[in-house]
Amino acid sequence: MRPRLTTWIGVLALAAAAPWPVVQGFAFAQTGDVIADAEMPTLTGGTHHLFSNATANVFIFFRAGQEHSQATLREFAKLEKETRSNSVHWVAIFSDRCPTNDIAKDVAAAGITMPVLVDRGDALYGRLGVALCPVVGITDKDHKLLSYQPFTKVNYTDVVRARLRYALKEIDAAELERVLHPPAATTPSGDASAAHRRLKLAERLFQAKNYEKALENVKTSIEKDPTLAAAHVLLARVLFAQGKREEAKAALQRALELDPKDTQAADDLKALSAPQ
Amino acid sequence: MKTPIIVTIILSGSLSLFAADKPLAPLPAGTKAVSIHAPFEADPNDCKQCHEKSDPKEPGKVKKAINALCVECHDDFQKVMKRKHVHGAAEDKCTNCHNPHNASQPKLLTQELVALCVSCHDDQKTQMTKMKVVHGALTTGKKCVGCHNPHASDVKPILIQLAGDLCISCHATDTITDAGGKPLTNFKKLLDANSEQHAPVATKDCSACHKAHASQNFRLLAKEYPPQFYSTYATNLYALCYECHDPKLAADPETTTLTQFRNGSKNLHYVHVNKSERGRTCRACHEVHAAKQAHIIRDGVPYGSAGWILKVNYTKTPTGGSCAKTCHGEQVYARGPATKVQGKPATEKPPAEKANAPKTN
């Protein structure tokens, strides 16, 4: 899917607003670099390739007995299942400095099914310059490093999932950006929100034919947000129900000033203006 | 994807689902209400807005499932509740926290905010009372809801924003002090002035190193970290750093893979840090949050009791670097031939020099 211009403008605006640096990559492999494949021994015997020609290659460096690594493997076991129908090649990598038995326990506890590769003599660790653990790299089918993601305590799986979906072209740059830098989770508040709620209450009171209380509440709604056209329409209905025809017409006129496309207001006003 | 309710409960620690039933009847006559629900305020004798019957003495059941009834007016909450991570209590019933009639607390809360939260999250109550260091945000300002959205969020665990954004929303002044009155860092100022940032800072993950509620360690650190310039080396003293960095970083005297800070294969982290007496702690050379120099090398080191700062003047080279005469005479280190990513476009220069964007460590 080709992102629209507005999407790119949004992304650029977000990027410009962010004072935080972008995490670039491993010490010796930056995003954009092509990383050479390697055939490596596996935990269970035999060998397996670091990369394949899948659309996305995900490789995870982890350590034995490390809290963050264990948490990451547990979460990624689910992510691995989620992406089973996608063209994704997963591997987990550990240094041969880690006791194999401990690694096997962590792998079994996490429930990952991906091949677990042994980095003998820290050859890959040193070649890429891995400084942190756990850390995840994602490459494309040509083994170009698309993203590098060190562990974060908050939203790690969400971020890696989004980076992977972006690599698979399932989401666009704007959606990735929303996951990397989620908007503040605000709670509806303020006068506009209160006006809307009062209007809803006034509608219920009007339906219950409690015109006096409906009038009181729709007026409160208008006080909170005088530009809420729907509140003026309800005000007109309450006033009309109370026999105040002229005041009702004025309320409808105000509603139409605020929202000339409000067909209900227009119809009501037409009905009220017709000769009796 | 929403976090299922059971996951939220597990993440929340020892959460009793959903603790005791909260009082939902109107406050007794004569009790001053701080907040009143609009339908109840409109006509306290007409219960039929929400209940089956009008009679306040016998209103009967509510007309619908509670949350379905609430969103008939509070329909803007439908969007809120579609966020990825939903507070289990809110997903279950709005009335787990709100009295639908009136309340002696703001926002129709059934209890004072913190008391309400810890009535389920009792593990947090334990932390607040038992730990040595407690975050001031728990007891000041908006308290729990200063950091958490009590309904739903896209950031675990229902944080209003990523930790970095959230923390800096308060820690951007020179006036916040610790319990001993010592001023805490103004992070806006610090980060604006220092482009080289520690990876957890760059990824806005303050909680990688700090506990948000309470800790046994100074500065709410999640694990042990030496507070001094010098320390005897022991792996457990650096537990915080080794949550992400490899303990072998300072354990092996020789390496060609574990660190870039080596002269040939001589591990210079080991040389500086791993001593039985007066080992240099991480802070001797690195800032923990951000610095102007590569690898978050600090600008200078303190010298003497007069508060002098001697400049480090670290210079990064393609295969190593050097420090000016400070702690010792000028020293140069070189790892060996420039490291390349095997079999591909060469990274002739170190990444930080190749990329214009700031580098993280």
XYZ file of C-alpha atoms in Angstrom:
637
model
C 0.000 0.000 0.000
C 1.401 3.381 -0.952
C 1.234 5.868 1.951
C -0.695 9.034 1.200
C 0.901 12.477 1.337
C -0.982 13.325 4.525
C 0.497 10.226 6.139
C 4.017 11.359 5.354
C 3.278 14.875 6.573
C 2.063 13.371 9.850
C 5.158 11.217 10.201
C 7.465 14.135 9.474
C 5.624 16.330 11.953
C 5.952 13.671 14.663
C 9.615 13.165 13.877
C 10.286 16.881 14.001
C 8.562 17.157 17.365
C 10.512 14.302 18.928
C 13.664 15.469 20.704
C 14.753 11.873 21.214
C 17.400 10.200 19.072
C 16.681 7.166 16.950
C 18.336 3.950 18.055
C 20.629 3.229 15.125
C 21.703 -0.367 15.387
C 24.406 -2.703 16.505
C 27.902 -1.259 16.909
C 29.002 -2.660 13.552
C 25.713 -3.028 11.667
C 23.367 -0.134 11.193
C 19.890 -0.171 9.775
C 20.273 -0.260 6.005
C 23.386 -2.456 6.134
C 23.290 -5.912 4.583
C 24.366 -8.611 7.042
C 26.054 -11.754 5.819
C 24.293 -15.020 6.509
C 25.983 -17.694 8.626
C 25.346 -21.373 9.120
C 25.416 -21.984 12.855
C 25.101 -24.978 15.164
C 21.783 -25.323 16.968
C 20.905 -26.138 20.546
C 19.371 -29.447 19.538
C 22.142 -30.520 17.152
C 22.754 -29.957 13.458
C 23.034 -26.550 11.909
C 20.681 -23.811 10.748
C 21.087 -20.605 8.796
C 20.870 -17.219 10.457
C 18.746 -15.962 7.559
C 16.539 -17.372 4.845
C 14.911 -15.743 1.840
C 11.688 -15.167 3.799
C 10.152 -11.701 3.506
C 11.392 -10.938 7.016
C 14.144 -12.488 9.113
C 13.912 -11.969 12.858
C 16.941 -12.761 15.025
C 16.996 -12.451 18.779
C 20.121 -12.389 20.950
C 19.384 -13.645 24.454
C 21.180 -14.872 27.568
C 20.587 -17.732 29.980
C 18.966 -17.024 33.324
C 18.428 -13.349 32.496
C 15.054 -11.927 33.517
C 14.644 -9.729 30.429
C 15.635 -12.545 28.073
C 13.194 -14.947 29.688
C 10.371 -12.402 29.487
C 11.232 -11.659 25.859
C 11.264 -15.315 24.826
C 7.892 -15.893 26.521
C 6.339 -12.978 24.661
C 7.982 -13.874 21.371
C 6.675 -17.419 21.576
C 3.236 -15.848 21.116
C 4.448 -13.522 18.391
C 6.024 -16.462 16.592
C 2.641 -18.218 16.588
C 0.854 -15.062 15.442
C 3.093 -14.840 12.390
C 3.012 -18.538 11.506
C 1.120 -17.873 8.281
C 3.500 -15.068 7.263
C 6.801 -15.373 5.454
C 8.925 -14.860 8.569
C 12.118 -16.696 9.496
C 12.748 -16.644 13.260
C 15.942 -17.585 15.095
C 17.142 -17.070 18.646
C 20.879 -16.856 19.317
C 22.883 -17.425 22.473
C 26.580 -17.279 23.246
C 28.338 -20.557 23.897
C 29.496 -18.915 27.131
C 25.994 -19.593 28.453
C 25.451 -23.023 30.008
C 23.540 -25.109 27.472
C 21.345 -26.696 30.139
C 20.222 -23.285 31.383
C 19.481 -22.173 27.828
C 17.473 -25.346 27.210
C 15.428 -24.713 30.359
C 14.680 -21.109 29.365
C 13.737 -22.143 25.837
C 11.411 -24.884 27.097
C 9.819 -22.581 29.676
C 9.188 -19.892 27.084
C 7.726 -22.313 24.547
C 9.461 -20.879 21.485
C 9.630 -23.232 18.533
C 12.122 -21.288 16.426
C 15.637 -22.693 15.903
C 18.013 -21.735 18.711
C 21.495 -21.056 17.364
C 24.780 -21.309 19.241
C 27.160 -18.390 18.696
C 30.487 -20.176 19.071
C 33.258 -17.957 20.355
C 30.828 -15.022 20.154
C 31.675 -14.790 16.469
C 28.360 -13.221 15.450
C 28.149 -11.199 18.665
C 31.543 -9.666 17.907
C 30.929 -9.297 14.157
C 27.784 -7.227 14.711
C 28.988 -5.537 17.901
C 26.156 -6.620 20.148
C 26.274 -4.543 23.306
C 22.876 -5.283 24.832
C 20.838 -8.360 25.540
C 18.126 -9.180 24.678
C 18.071 -7.399 21.379
C 16.162 -8.062 18.183
C 17.138 -7.418 14.593
C 14.815 -7.647 11.598
C 16.092 -7.935 8.033
C 14.352 -8.159 4.703
C 14.730 -11.086 2.300
C 18.026 -9.633 1.070
C 19.276 -9.573 4.666
C 19.289 -5.796 4.841
C 18.859 -4.726 8.452
C 15.479 -2.979 8.654
C 15.278 -2.463 12.362
C 17.215 -2.885 15.551
C 15.344 -3.014 18.815
C 17.039 -3.336 22.196
C 14.907 -4.529 25.095
C 12.463 -2.109 26.653
C 10.464 -2.832 29.765
C 7.381 -1.156 28.338
C 5.624 -2.188 25.115
C 8.538 -4.296 23.825
C 6.380 -6.892 22.125
C 4.054 -4.242 20.695
C 7.041 -2.427 19.196
C 8.659 -5.551 17.726
C 5.274 -6.715 16.375
C 4.778 -3.343 14.689
C 8.302 -3.339 13.250
C 7.727 -6.826 11.904
C 4.336 -5.937 10.415
C 5.959 -2.898 8.822
C 8.649 -5.146 7.335
C 5.878 -7.389 5.999
C 4.158 -4.260 4.586
C 1.050 -4.954 6.664
C 1.124 -1.480 8.194
C 2.317 1.856 6.876
C 4.863 4.264 8.349
C 2.203 6.279 10.139
C 0.824 3.240 11.929
C 4.336 2.140 12.904
C 4.966 5.610 14.261
C 1.779 5.426 16.354
C 3.140 2.288 18.037
C 6.669 3.632 18.493
C 5.389 6.921 19.884
C 1.828 6.292 21.046
C -0.342 9.351 21.552
C -1.132 10.324 25.125
C -4.031 8.254 26.476
C -6.370 11.022 27.458
C -9.714 10.569 29.155
C -12.698 12.383 27.666
C -13.034 15.530 29.703
C -13.602 19.221 29.331
C -16.639 21.241 28.385
C -17.249 19.668 24.993
C -17.378 16.201 26.494
C -19.590 17.353 29.376
C -21.927 19.114 26.917
C -22.287 15.911 24.938
C -23.136 13.887 28.055
C -25.673 16.473 29.251
C -27.292 16.384 25.837
C -27.622 12.591 26.070
C -29.239 12.916 29.493
C -31.568 15.638 28.245
C -32.621 13.380 25.354
C -33.540 10.625 27.823
C -35.491 13.047 30.000
C -37.276 14.406 26.923
C -38.228 10.884 25.881
C -39.564 10.322 29.417
C -41.625 13.501 28.896
C -39.883 15.170 31.823
C -39.711 18.458 29.916
C -38.716 20.612 32.841
C -35.611 18.553 33.636
C -34.882 18.035 29.950
C -34.891 21.819 29.490
C -32.604 22.311 32.470
C -30.083 19.778 31.160
C -30.109 20.849 27.528
C -29.475 24.397 28.714
C -26.521 23.132 30.744
C -25.284 21.376 27.617
C -25.474 24.626 25.634
C -23.732 26.527 28.418
C -20.867 24.026 28.275
C -20.646 24.121 24.491
C -22.707 26.816 22.758
C -21.593 25.478 19.356
C -23.231 22.050 19.773
C -25.934 22.246 17.101
C -27.687 19.066 18.238
C -28.304 20.627 21.654
C -30.113 23.571 20.019
C -32.282 21.122 18.056
C -33.280 19.321 21.258
C -33.850 22.649 22.989
C -36.295 23.513 20.210
C -38.154 20.239 20.685
C -38.440 20.729 24.434
C -39.622 24.301 24.007
C -42.150 23.250 21.405
C -43.405 20.510 23.729
C -43.867 23.232 26.351
C -45.850 25.282 23.862
C -43.132 27.866 23.253
C -43.298 27.857 19.461
C -41.443 31.095 18.719
C -38.602 30.274 21.115
C -38.402 26.846 19.487
C -38.077 28.443 16.037
C -35.263 30.679 17.321
C -33.440 27.639 18.692
C -33.732 25.873 15.331
C -32.465 28.915 13.511
C -29.451 28.940 15.831
C -28.888 25.224 15.164
C -28.911 25.886 11.411
C -26.468 28.765 11.814
C -24.111 26.371 13.578
C -24.684 23.507 11.145
C -26.378 24.515 7.888
C -26.381 20.847 6.800
C -28.508 19.726 9.760
C -31.481 18.392 7.814
C -33.434 17.548 10.958
C -33.219 21.158 12.124
C -34.210 22.361 8.666
C -37.223 20.001 8.534
C -38.341 20.956 12.041
C -38.033 24.651 11.257
C -40.009 24.193 8.044
C -42.748 22.412 9.969
C -42.839 25.092 12.653
C -42.874 27.913 10.107
C -45.782 26.429 8.123
C -49.138 28.162 8.605
C -51.059 26.515 11.411
C -5.057 -6.454 20.291
C -6.581 -5.920 23.705
C -4.880 -7.338 26.731
C -7.299 -9.952 28.038
C -8.654 -9.256 31.460
C -6.861 -12.212 33.004
C -3.515 -10.965 31.658
C -4.164 -7.552 33.122
C -4.846 -9.174 36.440
C -1.633 -11.170 36.347
C 0.365 -8.114 35.305
C -1.146 -6.201 38.155
C 0.381 -8.513 40.707
C -1.738 -9.767 43.539
C -5.036 -8.404 42.417
C -8.116 -9.564 44.177
C -10.882 -9.611 41.608
C -12.422 -7.031 42.186
C -11.877 -6.798 45.896
C -14.931 -6.087 47.958
C -18.134 -4.797 46.443
C -18.091 -1.035 46.662
C -21.048 0.854 48.156
C -23.169 1.990 45.237
C -26.237 3.363 46.995
C -26.627 7.143 47.290
C -24.788 8.736 50.217
C -26.877 8.837 53.398
C -28.993 11.959 53.759
C -26.994 14.780 55.314
C -23.647 13.572 53.918
C -22.030 16.181 51.714
C -21.557 14.971 48.153
C -18.446 16.192 46.350
C -19.650 14.849 43.031
C -23.159 14.017 41.836
C -24.062 11.997 38.751
C -26.121 14.193 36.449
C -29.156 11.859 36.117
C -29.344 11.533 39.902
C -28.918 15.276 40.312
C -31.619 15.905 37.711
C -34.211 14.051 39.760
C -33.203 11.862 42.700
C -36.737 10.543 42.860
C -36.814 9.351 39.271
C -34.652 6.244 39.274
C -36.054 5.109 35.956
C -33.312 6.789 34.001
C -31.182 3.780 34.834
C -33.329 1.413 36.878
C -36.442 -0.598 36.052
C -38.597 1.419 38.440
C -38.846 5.035 39.565
C -39.302 4.383 43.266
C -36.106 5.343 45.166
C -37.020 2.873 47.882
C -37.319 0.028 45.457
C -35.734 0.937 42.133
C -35.217 -2.651 41.031
C -32.431 -3.762 38.712
C -30.632 -1.533 36.283
C -32.070 -1.649 32.779
C -28.976 -3.054 31.075
C -25.544 -4.430 31.810
C -23.802 -1.630 33.671
C -21.180 -0.620 31.115
C -23.711 -0.788 28.277
C -25.939 1.553 30.247
C -23.087 3.962 31.038
C -21.947 4.329 27.425
C -25.441 5.368 26.363
C -24.449 8.804 27.653
C -20.682 8.386 28.027
C -20.341 7.160 24.452
C -16.943 8.815 24.019
C -15.608 6.072 26.301
C -16.309 3.454 23.656
C -13.285 4.708 21.743
C -11.188 4.821 24.900
C -12.018 1.209 25.737
C -10.828 0.094 22.299
C -7.221 0.904 23.210
C -4.803 -2.022 23.429
C -4.501 -2.292 27.174
C -7.696 -2.007 29.182
C -7.966 -1.745 32.963
C -9.666 -4.948 34.059
C -11.803 -3.153 36.607
C -13.122 -0.723 33.985
C -13.765 -3.470 31.473
C -15.709 -5.395 34.091
C -17.937 -2.636 35.488
C -17.679 1.137 35.719
C -19.184 0.789 39.183
C -16.075 -1.030 40.408
C -14.666 2.463 40.917
C -17.548 4.914 40.452
C -20.706 5.360 42.480
C -23.478 5.943 39.946
C -25.395 8.284 42.274
C -23.139 10.572 44.267
C -19.892 10.382 46.178
C -17.813 12.063 48.830
C -14.897 11.979 46.352
C -14.380 13.732 43.004
C -15.320 11.905 39.802
C -17.882 9.848 41.729
C -15.080 7.636 43.054
C -16.207 5.269 45.748
C -13.106 5.960 47.846
C -10.125 8.305 47.955
C -8.130 7.585 44.791
C -5.068 5.827 46.228
C -7.174 3.874 48.729
C -9.404 2.813 45.853
C -6.497 1.634 43.694
C -4.760 -0.286 46.473
C -8.039 -1.906 47.489
C -7.315 -4.188 44.508
C -3.607 -3.536 43.924
C -2.636 -4.414 47.472
C 0.919 -5.265 46.393
C 1.410 -1.559 45.647
C 0.280 -0.689 49.152
C 2.948 -3.018 50.512
C 5.574 -1.351 48.323
C 4.557 2.117 49.419
C 4.840 1.237 53.079
C 7.770 -1.151 53.133
C 10.300 0.126 50.601
C 13.135 2.516 51.456
C 12.521 4.891 48.563
C 9.012 5.822 47.425
C 8.280 7.855 44.299
C 6.856 11.227 45.255
C 4.365 10.984 42.407
C 2.441 8.354 44.381
C 1.463 10.785 47.070
C 1.453 14.150 45.321
C -0.288 15.717 42.353
C -2.726 13.436 40.609
C -1.229 10.401 42.358
C -1.929 7.089 40.536
C -3.768 8.749 37.663
C -0.865 11.129 37.094
C 0.839 8.237 35.287
C -1.900 5.664 34.612
C -5.082 6.091 32.655
C -7.601 4.259 34.858
C -9.609 3.134 31.842
C -7.331 2.139 28.969
C -4.163 3.025 27.100
C -1.936 1.883 24.267
C 1.003 1.704 26.647
C 1.457 -1.042 29.220
C 0.604 -0.982 32.099
C -2.113 1.490 31.110
C 0.424 4.314 31.208
C -0.768 7.621 29.812
C 2.367 7.839 27.657
C 5.658 6.044 27.188
C 7.642 6.279 30.398
C 10.144 8.740 28.940
C 7.444 11.200 27.895
C 5.572 10.703 31.126
C 8.573 11.115 33.440
C 9.827 14.184 31.655
C 6.395 15.780 31.942
C 7.269 16.294 35.636
C 11.062 16.018 35.693
C 11.577 19.049 33.483
C 12.161 21.576 36.222
C 14.994 22.480 38.597
C 12.710 22.486 41.606
C 12.012 18.785 42.254
C 14.108 17.394 45.082
C 14.610 13.967 46.577
C 13.511 13.096 50.117
C 16.782 14.565 51.419
C 16.230 17.870 49.632
C 18.816 17.243 46.901
C 17.662 18.663 43.551
C 16.781 16.067 40.940
C 17.894 16.364 37.334
C 15.974 18.581 34.946
C 15.743 16.049 32.138
C 14.457 18.401 29.512
C 17.499 20.579 29.972
C 19.827 17.569 30.128
C 18.499 15.882 26.999
C 18.256 19.100 25.010
C 21.948 19.692 25.665
C 23.255 16.139 25.237
C 22.629 14.198 22.058
C 24.440 10.980 23.025
C 21.896 8.991 24.994
C 21.860 5.728 26.894
C 19.628 3.251 25.039
C 16.853 3.176 27.687
C 16.719 6.965 27.518
C 16.619 6.966 23.720
C 13.810 4.401 23.756
C 11.955 6.370 26.455
C 12.159 3.403 28.770
C 13.029 4.964 32.144
C 11.493 1.912 33.801
C 14.361 -0.198 32.431
C 16.470 1.166 35.288
C 14.012 2.836 37.681
C 11.083 1.426 39.584
C 8.114 3.709 39.120
C 6.569 3.144 42.545
C 9.151 2.227 45.146
C 12.522 0.572 45.522
C 15.078 -0.523 48.058
C 17.762 1.271 46.034
C 18.651 4.951 45.821
C 17.020 6.934 43.029
C 14.388 4.196 42.742
C 16.884 2.030 40.856
C 15.512 -1.350 39.943
C 18.619 -3.183 41.083
C 21.910 -2.530 42.774
C 24.319 -0.006 41.286
C 27.333 1.482 43.090
C 26.607 5.059 44.116
C 30.312 5.948 44.471
C 33.119 6.792 42.075
C 35.287 3.898 43.329
C 34.181 0.450 44.366
C 35.486 -3.017 44.899
C 34.372 -5.064 41.918
C 31.668 -7.661 42.387
C 29.163 -8.675 39.718
C 26.200 -8.249 42.049
C 27.084 -4.589 42.702
C 26.399 -3.925 39.028
C 23.182 -5.948 38.859
C 21.368 -2.995 37.301
C 23.810 -2.648 34.400
C 23.954 -6.389 33.846
C 20.224 -6.555 33.310
C 21.074 -5.555 29.719
C 24.885 -5.506 29.449
C 26.840 -8.738 29.557
C 28.576 -9.336 32.919
C 31.544 -10.669 30.978
C 32.077 -7.074 29.861
C 34.165 -6.459 32.964
C 34.950 -10.030 33.929
C 37.251 -11.243 31.154
C 40.719 -9.646 30.978
C 41.031 -10.529 27.297
C 38.371 -10.381 24.594
C 37.926 -9.586 20.952
C 34.127 -9.641 20.987
C 32.655 -8.427 24.290
C 33.525 -4.751 24.102
C 34.746 -2.105 21.723
C 36.735 -0.616 24.603
C 39.827 -2.755 24.218
C 43.393 -2.342 23.125
C 43.936 -5.264 20.794
C 42.414 -7.978 22.929
C 43.097 -6.277 26.274
C 39.707 -5.564 27.840
C 39.889 -1.989 29.110
C 36.564 -2.260 30.931
C 38.185 -5.047 32.959
C 41.281 -2.891 33.529
C 39.261 0.041 34.880
C 36.463 -1.669 36.764
C 37.568 -5.077 37.934
C 39.756 -4.295 40.930
C 39.702 -5.538 44.469
C 40.163 -1.943 45.656
C 39.264 1.379 44.074
C 37.814 -0.080 40.934
C 36.290 2.666 38.789
C 32.537 2.334 38.696
C 30.597 2.933 35.474
C 29.899 6.502 36.546
C 33.649 7.262 36.648
C 33.676 7.399 32.844
C 30.039 7.293 31.662
C 27.039 9.485 32.253
C 24.031 7.311 32.950
C 21.496 9.291 30.931
C 23.113 11.454 28.273
C 26.350 13.149 27.364
C 27.957 15.174 24.618
C 30.689 12.616 23.913
C 30.329 9.266 22.156
C 29.499 6.243 24.303
C 27.979 8.691 26.818
C 31.497 9.393 28.106
C 31.207 12.083 30.747
C 32.509 15.554 30.081
C 34.848 15.595 33.056
C 35.668 13.895 36.335
C 35.612 15.476 39.787
C 38.987 16.193 41.343
C 39.713 17.192 44.907
C 37.335 18.650 47.442
C 37.060 22.067 45.816
C 34.644 20.806 43.169
C 37.089 20.976 40.271
C 36.158 19.094 37.130
C 38.949 17.787 34.943
C 37.966 17.403 31.293
C 38.156 13.897 29.858
C 38.308 15.035 26.216
C 37.540 11.634 24.802
C 38.266 11.280 21.102
C 36.692 8.487 19.123
C 38.651 6.981 16.237
C 37.554 4.412 13.623
C 39.212 1.611 15.576
C 39.274 2.911 19.122
C 39.851 6.219 20.849
C 41.811 8.245 23.340
C 41.376 10.142 26.579
C 43.259 13.316 27.397
C 45.469 13.560 30.477
C 42.965 13.455 33.295
C 42.878 10.442 35.575
C 46.056 9.261 33.910
C 48.335 10.492 31.160
C 46.913 10.576 27.648
C 46.044 7.038 26.623
C 45.192 5.721 23.183
C 43.520 2.405 22.446
C 42.976 0.554 19.196
C 40.986 -2.604 18.684
C 42.871 -3.536 15.565
C 41.873 -3.245 11.908
C 38.603 -1.438 11.251
C 35.732 -3.806 11.861
C 33.507 -4.505 8.890
C 30.217 -6.225 8.623
C 31.197 -9.350 6.799
C 30.392 -9.670 3.128
C 28.542 -6.450 2.468
C 28.779 -2.730 1.959
C 31.651 -1.846 4.255
C 31.127 0.249 7.295
C 34.480 1.941 6.951
C 33.702 4.435 9.637
C 32.136 3.569 12.965
C 28.358 3.890 12.807
C 28.193 6.987 14.956
C 30.398 8.818 12.537
C 28.606 7.438 9.517
C 25.174 8.443 10.657
C 24.362 12.045 11.370
C 21.657 11.063 13.790
C 22.638 10.914 17.446
C 24.043 7.613 18.608
C 22.758 5.641 21.520
C 24.790 3.428 23.776
